[in-house]
CSV table of C-alpha atoms in Angstrom, one decimal:
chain,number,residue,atom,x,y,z
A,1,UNK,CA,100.5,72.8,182.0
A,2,UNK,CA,102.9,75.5,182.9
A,3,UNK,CA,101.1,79.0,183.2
A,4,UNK,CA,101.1,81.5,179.9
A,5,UNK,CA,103.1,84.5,179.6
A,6,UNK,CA,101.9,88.2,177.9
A,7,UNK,CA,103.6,86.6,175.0
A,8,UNK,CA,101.7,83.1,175.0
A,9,UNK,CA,99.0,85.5,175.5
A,10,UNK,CA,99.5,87.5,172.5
A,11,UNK,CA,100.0,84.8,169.9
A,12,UNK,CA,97.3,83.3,171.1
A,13,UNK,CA,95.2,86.1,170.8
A,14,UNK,CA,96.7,85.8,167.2
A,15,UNK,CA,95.2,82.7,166.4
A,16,UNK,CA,92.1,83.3,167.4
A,17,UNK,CA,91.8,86.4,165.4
A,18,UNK,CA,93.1,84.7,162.2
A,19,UNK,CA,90.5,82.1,162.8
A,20,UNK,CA,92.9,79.0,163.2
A,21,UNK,CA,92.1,75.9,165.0
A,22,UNK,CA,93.0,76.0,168.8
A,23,UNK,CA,96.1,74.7,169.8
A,24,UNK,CA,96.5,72.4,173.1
A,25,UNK,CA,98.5,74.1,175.4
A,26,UNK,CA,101.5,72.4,177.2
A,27,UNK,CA,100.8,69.4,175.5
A,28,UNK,CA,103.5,66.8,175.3
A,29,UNK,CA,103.5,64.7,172.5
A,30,UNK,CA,107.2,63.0,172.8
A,31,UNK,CA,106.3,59.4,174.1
A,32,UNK,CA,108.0,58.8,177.3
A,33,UNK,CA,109.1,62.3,177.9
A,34,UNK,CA,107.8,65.0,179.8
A,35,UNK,CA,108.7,68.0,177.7
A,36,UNK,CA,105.8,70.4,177.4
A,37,UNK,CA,105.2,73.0,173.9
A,38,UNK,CA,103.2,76.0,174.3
A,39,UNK,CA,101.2,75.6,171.2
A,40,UNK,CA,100.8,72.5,169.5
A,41,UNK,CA,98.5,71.7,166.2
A,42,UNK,CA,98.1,67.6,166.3
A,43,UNK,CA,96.3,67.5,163.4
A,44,UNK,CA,99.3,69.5,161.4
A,45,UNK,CA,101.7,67.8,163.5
A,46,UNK,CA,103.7,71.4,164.4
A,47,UNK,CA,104.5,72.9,167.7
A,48,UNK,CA,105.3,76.3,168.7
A,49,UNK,CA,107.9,77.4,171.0
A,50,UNK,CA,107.6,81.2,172.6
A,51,UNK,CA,111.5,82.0,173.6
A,52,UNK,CA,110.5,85.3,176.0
A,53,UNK,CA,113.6,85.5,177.7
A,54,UNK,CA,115.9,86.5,174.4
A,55,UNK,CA,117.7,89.3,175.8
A,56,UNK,CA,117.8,88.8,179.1
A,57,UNK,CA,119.4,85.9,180.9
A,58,UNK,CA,116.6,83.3,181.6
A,59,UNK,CA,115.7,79.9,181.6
A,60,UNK,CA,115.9,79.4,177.4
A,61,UNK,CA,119.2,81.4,177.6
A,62,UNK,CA,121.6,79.7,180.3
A,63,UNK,CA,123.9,76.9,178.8
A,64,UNK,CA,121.4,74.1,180.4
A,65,UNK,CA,118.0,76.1,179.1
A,66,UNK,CA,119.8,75.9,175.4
A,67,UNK,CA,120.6,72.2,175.5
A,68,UNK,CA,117.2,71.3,176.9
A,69,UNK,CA,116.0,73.1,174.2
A,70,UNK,CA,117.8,71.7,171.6
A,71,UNK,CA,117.1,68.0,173.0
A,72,UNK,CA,113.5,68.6,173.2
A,73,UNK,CA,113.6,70.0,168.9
A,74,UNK,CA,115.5,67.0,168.1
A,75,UNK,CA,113.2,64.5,169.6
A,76,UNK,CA,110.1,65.9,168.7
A,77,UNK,CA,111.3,66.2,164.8
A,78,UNK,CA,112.1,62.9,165.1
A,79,UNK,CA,109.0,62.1,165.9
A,80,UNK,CA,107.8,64.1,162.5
A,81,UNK,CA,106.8,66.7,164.5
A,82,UNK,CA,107.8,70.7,162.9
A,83,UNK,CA,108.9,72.9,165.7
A,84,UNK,CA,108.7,76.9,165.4
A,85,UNK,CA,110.6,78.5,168.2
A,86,UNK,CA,109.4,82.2,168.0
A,87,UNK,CA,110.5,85.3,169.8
A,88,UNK,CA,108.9,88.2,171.3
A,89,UNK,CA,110.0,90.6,168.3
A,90,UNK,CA,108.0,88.0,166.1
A,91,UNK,CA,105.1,87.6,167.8
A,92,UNK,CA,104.9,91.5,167.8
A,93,UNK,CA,105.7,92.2,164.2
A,94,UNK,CA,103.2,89.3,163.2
A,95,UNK,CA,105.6,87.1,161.7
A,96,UNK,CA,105.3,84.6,164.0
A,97,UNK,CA,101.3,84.3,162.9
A,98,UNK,CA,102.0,84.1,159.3
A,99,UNK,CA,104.8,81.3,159.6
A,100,UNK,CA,102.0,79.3,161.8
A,101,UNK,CA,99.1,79.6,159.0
A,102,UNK,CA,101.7,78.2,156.5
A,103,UNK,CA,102.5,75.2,158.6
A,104,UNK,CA,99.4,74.8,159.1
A,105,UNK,CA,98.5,74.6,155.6
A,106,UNK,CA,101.2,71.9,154.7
């Protein structure tokens, strides 16, 4: 597991206080590949994805960052997972916590 940021932090500070089940962090549940979520739900079958770096020129934000990204959506929702990639303004403004608790309760 990779090590949390202040934002990993803060949503998951979130879902404690809202009383939702505890996520596994850097799981990886695409068979045969080695991409790790930040948050992921089995039971609900939906993984988060914190995207820190959104206005300044990081790892999710170079041309190779986005397609890994995009690679590693597409094969998890083929696997029937949902995938949430959330941003920092989200997190903050609690929007990222309410989108969770509904896809949790699908």
């Amino acid at each position: 597991m990779t090590r949390s940021t202040p934002l990993e932090d803060l949503l998951l500070a979130q879902i404690r206080e809202e009383g939702l089940p505890e996520p596994e962090r850097g799981a990886k549940p695409i068979p045969g590949r080695k991409y790790e979520f930040d948050f992921t739900f089995r039971k609900a079958k939906l993984t988060v994805e914190v995207q820190g770096a959104t206005w300044v020129k990081g790892g999710h934000s170079s041309g190779t960052g986005i397609a890994r990204d995009a690679e590693k959506t597409i094969l998890a929702q083929l696997e029937g997972w949902k995938v949430f990639p959330v941003t920092s303004n989200q997190i903050k403004d609690r929007s990222a916590i309410e989108w969770i608790k509904k896809g949790l309760a699908l």
